[in-house]
Amino acid sequence: MTSLESPTASDTPGTVAPRDFPIRRGCPFAAPAEYAALRTDDPVARVTLPTRREAWVVTRYDDVRELLSDPRASADIRRPGFPALGEGEQEAGARFRPFIRTDAPEHTRYRRMLLPAFTVRRVRAMRPAVQARVDEILDGMLDAGGPVDFVTAYANAVSTSVICELLGIPRHDLEFFRDVTRISGSRNSTAEQVSEALGGLFGLLAGLVAERREEPRDDLISKLVTDHLVPGHVTTDQLLSTLGITINAGRETTTSMIALSTLLLLDRPELLAELRKDPALMPAAVDELLRVLSVADSIPLRVAAEDIELSGRTVPADDGVIALLAGANHDPEQFDDPERVDFRRTDNHHVAFGYGVHQCIGQHLARLELEVALETLVRRVPTLRLAGERDQVVVKHDSATFGLEELMVTW
Ligand code: HEM
């Protein structure tokens, strides 16, 4: 579907066929071009999901923030109208119930359990360890020699190692975690495939939980076991599901951001030069890259528990509704010249980490990883360049998180 003429939320569904969703990006560094027309002409638009179910998508900044802070917008994946993008996610999500897909009070309980590990103070203290890990991974990549796939050798290695270290997962095959997310996050996976992939992850975590119960260490798994599992506040299955979603949510998003940001900087040497000249720009640059790239565009999935009005239209109770973060982050009503990548942008109140009660719990850690990963690369590998043609870069279109499958580089 390319036409933007679809029924409004108050029309009778079925008179005009809803457009297919997700809508592909043309440029990897921008929202799909159709989002601009949706924001203007059809801000609460009816779509058909890959599961062939119908739902609504919301593209305006104000509507996205309103929806995500509305307690009537439920994140409970067990509700029949939940707009999962794949059958596998819908079925496995309803079975394993990761807390990102639950509502208060259940959601609040798990979120509170994790929060102390992700405060600004805690994350700041992790900087030396993150820097050491990033340097080690970069040494490995440089020693191996180019050309290499940057997604595997750097982006995935950094994001996976950092989360494993925080949780206390011994250095394992990094590709194992990538495969788990690749399968569980793909909208083409069946419920069996998702369950099998998550089953493998839970098996690994269950072994560690049992070990830490016997012999706690200084890591997050031990802390959660000691403070929450042993006193009986959570069951082992609930703990495994919480650990599993923390790994999955934290890995792929950060991998995508490191890889796409690097590609953008290679495409735009003037931006790279700006960062080289003024490294103090890095924190603001990271936030601008988060806004522009909006890799978690269609992660915030909700169901209307009651009728919800947005931009004068009604999302009826029990219908699925998706808050499109790239739509909000490129809304010219909120961001001056939103397609411009501006590392000196002020008032950059983007929603790349979502908004409201489910807003990303790992956002401080994600910012730290991005700052260290990009700063180290810019400083230590000034000759980094693409190996091969620009159009050979492999973009990932079938996953919950937008990103790159492969990025061949050399130096
Ligand atoms: C650049 C990287 C990241 C991006 C763009 C991102 C984006 C998001 C977004 C948009 C949400 C909200 C989903 C919703 O409203 O339904 C979210 C939630 C979440 N994120 Fe992140 N994330 C990133 C990194 C991380 C990291 C590093 C971790 C942990 C180590 C993490 C863990 C989580 C968890 C556990 C949730 C669920 C929170 C809840 O439901 O209360 N994320 N993330």
Coordinates of C-alpha atoms and ligand atoms in Angstrom, one line a residue:
M1 CA 0.0 0.0 0.0
T2 CA 1.4 3.4 -0.9
S3 CA -1.8 5.5 -0.8
L4 CA -2.3 7.6 2.3
E5 CA -6.0 7.5 1.9
S6 CA -7.2 5.2 4.7
P7 CA -10.2 5.4 7.0
T8 CA -9.8 7.7 10.0
A9 CA -10.2 6.3 13.4
S10 CA -13.8 7.3 13.6
D11 CA -14.8 5.9 10.1
T12 CA -16.2 2.4 9.8
P13 CA -13.2 0.1 9.3
G14 CA -13.3 -1.9 6.2
T15 CA -14.5 0.8 3.7
V16 CA -10.9 1.4 2.5
A17 CA -8.2 -1.2 2.9
P18 CA -5.7 -0.2 5.7
R19 CA -2.1 0.2 4.6
D20 CA 0.4 -2.6 5.4
F21 CA 2.6 -2.0 8.4
P22 CA 5.6 -1.9 9.1
I23 CA 6.4 0.7 6.4
R24 CA 10.0 0.3 5.2
R25 CA 12.6 3.0 5.5
G26 CA 14.1 4.4 2.3
C27 CA 17.0 6.1 4.0
P28 CA 18.3 4.2 7.0
F29 CA 18.9 7.5 8.8
A30 CA 15.4 8.8 8.6
A31 CA 11.8 7.7 9.4
P32 CA 10.0 6.1 6.5
A33 CA 9.0 9.0 4.2
E34 CA 5.3 8.1 4.6
Y35 CA 5.3 9.0 8.3
A36 CA 5.4 12.7 7.3
A37 CA 2.2 12.4 5.3
L38 CA 0.6 10.3 8.1
R39 CA 1.4 13.0 10.7
T40 CA -0.3 15.6 8.6
D41 CA -3.2 13.7 7.0
D42 CA -3.9 10.6 9.0
P43 CA -2.2 10.9 12.5
V44 CA -4.1 8.0 13.9
A45 CA -4.0 5.6 11.0
R46 CA -5.4 2.1 10.5
V47 CA -2.9 -0.5 9.4
T48 CA -2.7 -4.2 8.7
L49 CA 0.1 -6.0 10.6
P50 CA 2.2 -8.9 9.3
T51 CA -0.1 -11.2 11.4
R52 CA -3.0 -9.9 9.2
R53 CA -4.6 -8.3 12.3
E54 CA -5.5 -4.7 12.1
A55 CA -4.3 -1.9 14.5
W56 CA -3.7 1.8 14.7
V57 CA -0.4 3.7 14.4
V58 CA 0.2 7.1 15.9
T59 CA 2.9 9.4 14.4
R60 CA 2.7 12.9 16.1
Y61 CA 5.1 13.7 18.9
D62 CA 2.3 15.0 21.2
D63 CA 0.1 12.0 20.5
V64 CA 2.9 9.5 21.0
R65 CA 3.7 11.0 24.4
E66 CA 0.0 11.3 25.4
L67 CA -0.6 7.6 24.4
L68 CA 2.5 6.3 26.2
S69 CA 1.6 8.1 29.4
D70 CA -2.1 7.1 29.3
P71 CA -3.0 4.4 31.9
R72 CA -5.7 3.2 29.5
A73 CA -3.0 2.2 27.0
S74 CA -2.3 -1.3 28.2
A75 CA 1.0 -3.1 27.4
D76 CA -0.5 -6.5 28.4
I77 CA 0.3 -9.0 25.6
R78 CA -2.4 -11.4 26.8
R79 CA -5.1 -9.0 25.6
P80 CA -6.6 -10.3 22.3
G81 CA -6.1 -7.0 20.5
F82 CA -2.4 -6.8 21.3
P83 CA -0.6 -5.7 18.1
A84 CA 2.5 -7.9 18.1
L85 CA 4.2 -7.8 14.7
G86 CA 4.8 -11.5 14.5
E87 CA 2.8 -14.6 15.5
G88 CA 5.9 -15.9 17.3
E89 CA 6.2 -12.8 19.5
Q90 CA 2.4 -12.9 20.3
E91 CA 2.3 -16.5 21.4
A92 CA 5.7 -16.7 23.1
G93 CA 5.1 -13.3 24.8
A94 CA 1.8 -14.4 26.2
R95 CA 3.5 -17.5 27.5
F96 CA 6.7 -16.0 29.0
R97 CA 5.2 -12.6 29.9
P98 CA 8.3 -10.4 29.8
F99 CA 7.5 -7.4 32.1
I100 CA 7.8 -4.9 29.2
R101 CA 4.5 -6.5 28.0
T102 CA 2.6 -6.3 31.3
D103 CA 0.8 -3.6 33.2
A104 CA 0.8 -2.3 36.8
P105 CA 0.9 -3.6 39.4
E106 CA 2.8 -6.6 38.0
H107 CA 5.0 -4.4 35.8
T108 CA 5.9 -2.1 38.6
R109 CA 7.1 -5.0 40.8
Y110 CA 9.6 -6.2 38.2
R111 CA 10.7 -2.7 37.1
R112 CA 11.4 -1.8 40.8
M113 CA 13.5 -4.9 41.1
L114 CA 15.8 -3.9 38.3
L115 CA 15.9 -0.1 38.8
P116 CA 18.7 0.1 41.4
A117 CA 21.1 -1.5 38.9
F118 CA 20.4 1.2 36.3
T119 CA 20.6 4.5 38.1
V120 CA 22.7 7.3 36.8
R121 CA 25.1 6.8 39.7
R122 CA 25.5 3.1 39.2
V123 CA 26.0 3.5 35.5
R124 CA 28.5 6.3 35.9
A125 CA 30.6 3.9 38.0
M126 CA 30.6 1.4 35.2
R127 CA 32.5 3.7 32.8
P128 CA 36.0 2.4 33.4
A129 CA 34.8 -1.2 33.0
V130 CA 32.9 -0.4 29.8
Q131 CA 36.0 1.5 28.4
A132 CA 38.2 -1.5 29.2
R133 CA 35.9 -3.9 27.4
V134 CA 35.5 -1.6 24.4
D135 CA 39.3 -1.2 24.1
E136 CA 39.8 -5.0 24.3
I137 CA 37.1 -5.6 21.6
L138 CA 38.7 -3.0 19.4
D139 CA 42.2 -4.4 19.9
G140 CA 40.8 -7.8 18.8
M141 CA 39.2 -6.3 15.7
L142 CA 42.3 -4.4 14.7
D143 CA 44.6 -7.4 15.4
A144 CA 42.4 -9.6 13.2
G145 CA 42.7 -7.1 10.4
G146 CA 40.1 -5.9 7.9
P147 CA 37.9 -6.2 6.1
V148 CA 35.6 -7.3 8.9
D149 CA 31.8 -7.3 9.6
F150 CA 31.6 -4.3 12.0
V151 CA 28.2 -5.5 13.4
T152 CA 29.7 -8.8 14.5
A153 CA 33.2 -7.6 15.5
Y154 CA 32.4 -4.4 17.3
A155 CA 28.7 -3.4 17.7
N156 CA 27.3 -6.8 18.8
A157 CA 30.5 -7.6 20.8
V158 CA 30.3 -4.4 22.8
S159 CA 26.6 -4.5 23.6
T160 CA 26.6 -8.2 24.5
S161 CA 29.8 -8.1 26.5
V162 CA 28.6 -5.1 28.6
I163 CA 25.2 -6.7 29.4
C164 CA 26.8 -10.1 30.2
E165 CA 29.3 -8.5 32.5
L166 CA 26.6 -6.5 34.3
L167 CA 24.5 -9.6 34.8
G168 CA 27.4 -11.9 35.6
I169 CA 27.1 -14.1 32.6
P170 CA 30.5 -15.6 31.8
R171 CA 31.9 -14.7 28.4
H172 CA 30.0 -17.0 26.2
D173 CA 29.7 -17.3 22.5
L174 CA 28.6 -13.7 21.5
E175 CA 26.8 -15.1 18.5
F176 CA 24.6 -17.2 20.7
F177 CA 22.9 -14.1 22.2
R178 CA 22.6 -12.5 18.7
D179 CA 20.8 -15.6 17.4
V180 CA 18.4 -15.6 20.3
T181 CA 17.4 -12.0 19.7
R182 CA 17.5 -12.5 15.9
I183 CA 14.9 -15.3 16.2
S184 CA 12.8 -14.0 19.1
G185 CA 12.7 -10.5 17.6
S186 CA 11.9 -11.5 14.0
R187 CA 8.4 -11.1 12.8
N188 CA 8.9 -14.1 10.5
S189 CA 9.6 -16.5 13.4
T190 CA 7.0 -19.1 14.4
A191 CA 5.9 -19.5 18.0
E192 CA 8.0 -22.7 18.2
Q193 CA 11.1 -21.0 16.9
V194 CA 10.7 -18.2 19.4
S195 CA 10.0 -20.6 22.3
E196 CA 13.0 -22.7 21.3
A197 CA 15.4 -19.7 21.1
L198 CA 14.1 -18.3 24.4
G199 CA 14.3 -21.8 25.9
G200 CA 18.0 -21.9 25.1
L201 CA 18.6 -18.6 26.8
F202 CA 16.5 -19.5 29.8
G203 CA 18.4 -22.8 30.1
L204 CA 21.7 -20.9 30.3
L205 CA 20.3 -18.4 32.8
A206 CA 18.7 -21.1 34.9
G207 CA 22.1 -22.7 35.4
L208 CA 23.6 -19.4 36.5
V209 CA 20.7 -18.7 38.9
A210 CA 21.2 -22.1 40.5
E211 CA 25.0 -21.4 40.9
R212 CA 24.5 -18.0 42.3
R213 CA 22.0 -19.3 44.8
E214 CA 24.7 -21.5 46.2
E215 CA 27.5 -19.0 45.9
P216 CA 26.5 -15.4 45.3
R217 CA 29.0 -13.1 43.6
D218 CA 29.2 -9.3 42.9
D219 CA 26.8 -9.3 39.9
L220 CA 23.2 -8.5 39.1
I221 CA 22.0 -12.1 38.9
S222 CA 23.3 -12.7 42.4
K223 CA 21.7 -9.6 43.7
L224 CA 18.3 -10.5 42.2
V225 CA 18.6 -14.1 43.5
T226 CA 19.6 -13.0 47.0
D227 CA 17.1 -10.1 47.4
H228 CA 14.1 -11.4 45.4
L229 CA 14.3 -15.1 44.6
V230 CA 15.5 -16.5 48.0
P231 CA 12.9 -14.5 50.0
G232 CA 10.2 -15.7 47.6
H233 CA 9.2 -12.4 46.0
V234 CA 9.5 -13.9 42.6
T235 CA 9.5 -17.4 41.2
T236 CA 12.5 -18.8 39.2
D237 CA 10.4 -18.5 35.9
Q238 CA 9.6 -14.9 36.6
L239 CA 13.2 -14.1 37.3
L240 CA 14.3 -15.9 34.1
S241 CA 11.8 -13.9 32.1
T242 CA 13.0 -10.6 33.6
L243 CA 16.6 -11.4 32.9
G244 CA 15.8 -12.6 29.4
I245 CA 14.0 -9.4 28.4
T246 CA 16.8 -7.3 29.9
I247 CA 19.3 -9.1 27.7
N248 CA 17.1 -9.0 24.6
A249 CA 16.0 -5.3 25.0
G250 CA 19.5 -4.1 25.8
R251 CA 21.5 -6.0 23.2
E252 CA 19.9 -5.5 19.8
T253 CA 18.9 -1.9 20.3
T254 CA 22.5 -0.9 21.3
T255 CA 24.1 -3.0 18.6
S256 CA 21.9 -1.3 16.0
M257 CA 22.7 2.2 17.4
I258 CA 26.5 1.6 17.3
A259 CA 26.4 0.2 13.8
L260 CA 24.0 2.7 12.3
S261 CA 25.7 5.6 14.0
T262 CA 29.1 4.5 12.6
L263 CA 27.6 4.2 9.1
L264 CA 26.1 7.6 9.4
L265 CA 29.4 9.1 10.5
L266 CA 31.2 7.4 7.6
D267 CA 28.6 8.8 5.2
R268 CA 28.9 12.3 6.6
P269 CA 32.6 13.1 7.1
E270 CA 31.8 16.7 8.2
L271 CA 30.0 15.3 11.2
L272 CA 32.9 12.9 12.0
A273 CA 35.3 15.9 11.8
E274 CA 33.1 17.9 14.2
L275 CA 33.3 15.1 16.8
R276 CA 37.0 14.7 16.3
K277 CA 37.5 18.4 16.8
D278 CA 35.3 18.7 19.8
P279 CA 35.0 15.4 21.7
A280 CA 33.0 17.1 24.4
L281 CA 30.1 17.1 21.9
M282 CA 29.8 13.3 22.2
P283 CA 26.9 13.2 24.8
A284 CA 24.8 15.6 22.7
A285 CA 25.8 13.8 19.5
V286 CA 24.6 10.5 21.0
D287 CA 21.2 11.9 21.9
E288 CA 20.9 13.4 18.4
L289 CA 21.8 10.0 16.8
L290 CA 19.2 8.4 19.1
R291 CA 16.6 10.8 17.9
V292 CA 17.5 10.7 14.2
L293 CA 17.9 6.9 14.0
S294 CA 15.0 5.9 16.3
V295 CA 15.9 2.2 16.1
A296 CA 13.1 1.2 18.5
D297 CA 10.5 2.8 16.3
S298 CA 7.8 0.2 16.7
I299 CA 8.7 -1.4 20.0
P300 CA 6.0 0.4 22.1
L301 CA 2.9 -1.8 21.4
R302 CA -0.3 -1.1 23.3
V303 CA -4.0 -2.1 23.4
A304 CA -6.7 0.4 24.3
A305 CA -8.3 -0.8 27.5
E306 CA -11.0 1.9 26.9
D307 CA -11.7 4.3 24.1
I308 CA -8.7 6.7 23.7
E309 CA -9.0 10.0 22.0
L310 CA -5.9 11.4 20.1
S311 CA -5.8 14.3 17.7
G312 CA -9.6 14.4 17.9
R313 CA -10.0 10.7 16.8
T314 CA -10.9 7.7 18.8
V315 CA -9.0 4.5 19.1
P316 CA -11.8 2.1 20.2
A317 CA -11.4 -0.1 23.3
D318 CA -9.7 -3.4 22.6
D319 CA -7.9 -2.2 19.5
G320 CA -4.1 -2.4 19.2
V321 CA -2.2 0.8 18.8
I322 CA 1.5 1.4 18.1
A323 CA 3.3 4.6 19.2
L324 CA 5.8 5.2 16.3
L325 CA 8.9 6.7 17.9
A326 CA 10.5 7.7 14.6
G327 CA 7.3 9.5 13.7
A328 CA 7.5 11.5 16.9
N329 CA 11.2 12.1 16.7
H330 CA 10.9 13.6 13.2
D331 CA 7.8 15.7 13.9
P332 CA 8.6 19.3 12.7
E333 CA 6.1 20.6 15.3
Q334 CA 8.6 19.5 18.0
F335 CA 12.0 19.5 16.2
D336 CA 13.2 22.3 14.1
D337 CA 14.2 20.9 10.7
P338 CA 14.0 17.3 12.0
E339 CA 15.9 15.7 9.2
R340 CA 19.0 17.8 9.9
V341 CA 21.6 15.9 12.0
D342 CA 22.7 18.6 14.5
F343 CA 25.0 17.7 17.3
R344 CA 24.4 21.2 18.8
R345 CA 20.6 20.8 18.9
T346 CA 19.2 22.2 22.1
D347 CA 16.0 21.0 23.9
N348 CA 16.4 17.6 22.3
H349 CA 13.5 15.9 24.2
H350 CA 13.3 12.9 21.9
V351 CA 11.4 9.8 22.7
A352 CA 13.9 7.2 21.3
F353 CA 13.7 5.5 24.7
G354 CA 9.9 5.6 24.8
Y355 CA 7.9 7.6 27.3
G356 CA 5.9 7.0 30.5
V357 CA 6.0 4.0 32.8
H358 CA 7.8 1.7 30.3
Q359 CA 10.4 4.2 29.3
C360 CA 13.7 2.4 28.8
I361 CA 15.2 1.2 32.1
G362 CA 18.6 0.9 30.5
Q363 CA 18.8 4.3 28.9
H364 CA 21.8 5.6 31.0
L365 CA 23.7 2.5 30.3
A366 CA 22.8 2.7 26.6
R367 CA 24.1 6.3 26.4
L368 CA 27.3 5.3 28.2
E369 CA 27.9 2.4 25.8
L370 CA 27.3 4.6 22.8
E371 CA 29.5 7.4 24.0
V372 CA 32.4 5.1 24.8
A373 CA 32.0 2.9 21.7
L374 CA 31.8 5.9 19.3
E375 CA 34.5 8.0 21.0
T376 CA 37.0 5.2 21.1
L377 CA 36.4 4.3 17.5
V378 CA 36.7 8.0 16.3
R379 CA 39.9 8.4 18.4
R380 CA 41.6 5.1 17.7
V381 CA 40.7 4.3 14.1
P382 CA 40.8 7.5 12.1
T383 CA 41.1 5.7 8.8
L384 CA 38.0 3.6 9.3
R385 CA 36.1 3.2 6.0
L386 CA 33.6 1.0 4.2
A387 CA 35.0 -2.1 2.6
G388 CA 32.9 -2.6 -0.6
E389 CA 30.2 -0.6 -2.1
R390 CA 27.8 1.5 0.0
D391 CA 24.8 -0.4 -1.4
Q392 CA 26.2 -3.7 -0.2
V393 CA 25.4 -2.7 3.4
V394 CA 22.8 -5.2 4.6
V395 CA 19.8 -3.6 6.3
K396 CA 17.6 -5.5 8.7
H397 CA 13.9 -5.0 7.9
D398 CA 12.2 -8.0 9.6
S399 CA 13.2 -7.3 13.2
A400 CA 11.5 -5.4 16.0
T401 CA 14.5 -3.1 16.1
F402 CA 15.7 -1.4 12.9
G403 CA 19.4 -1.9 12.2
L404 CA 22.1 -3.4 10.1
E405 CA 22.6 -7.1 9.5
E406 CA 26.2 -6.6 8.2
L407 CA 28.5 -3.6 7.7
M408 CA 31.9 -4.5 6.1
V409 CA 34.6 -2.1 7.1
T410 CA 38.4 -1.8 6.9
W411 CA 40.9 0.8 8.0
Ligands
HEM1 C1 20.1 2.5 22.3 C2 19.6 1.6 23.0 C3 18.2 1.4 23.5 C4 17.0 1.8 22.9 C5 16.8 2.7 21.7 C6 16.0 1.3 23.8 C7 14.6 1.6 23.6 C8 13.6 1.2 24.5 C9 12.2 1.6 24.4 C10 11.6 2.5 23.3 C11 11.6 1.0 25.4 C12 10.1 1.2 25.8 C13 9.2 0.1 25.2 C14 7.7 0.4 25.4 O1 7.3 1.5 25.8 O2 6.9 -0.6 25.2 C15 12.5 0.3 26.2 C16 12.2 -0.4 27.3 C17 13.2 -1.3 28.0 N1 14.5 -1.3 27.8 FE1 15.6 -0.3 26.4 N2 16.5 0.6 24.8 C18 17.9 0.6 24.7 C19 18.9 0.0 25.5 C20 18.6 -0.7 26.6 C21 19.5 -1.3 27.4 C22 21.1 -1.2 27.3 C23 18.9 -2.1 28.4 C24 19.3 -2.9 29.5 C25 20.5 -3.3 29.7 C26 17.4 -1.9 28.1 C27 16.4 -2.5 28.8 C28 15.1 -2.2 28.6 C29 14.0 -2.8 29.4 C30 14.2 -3.9 30.5 C31 12.8 -2.2 29.0 C32 11.4 -2.5 29.6 C33 11.1 -1.4 30.6 C34 9.6 -1.4 31.1 O3 8.8 -2.0 30.4 O4 9.4 -0.8 32.1 N3 17.3 -1.1 27.0 N4 13.8 0.4 25.6

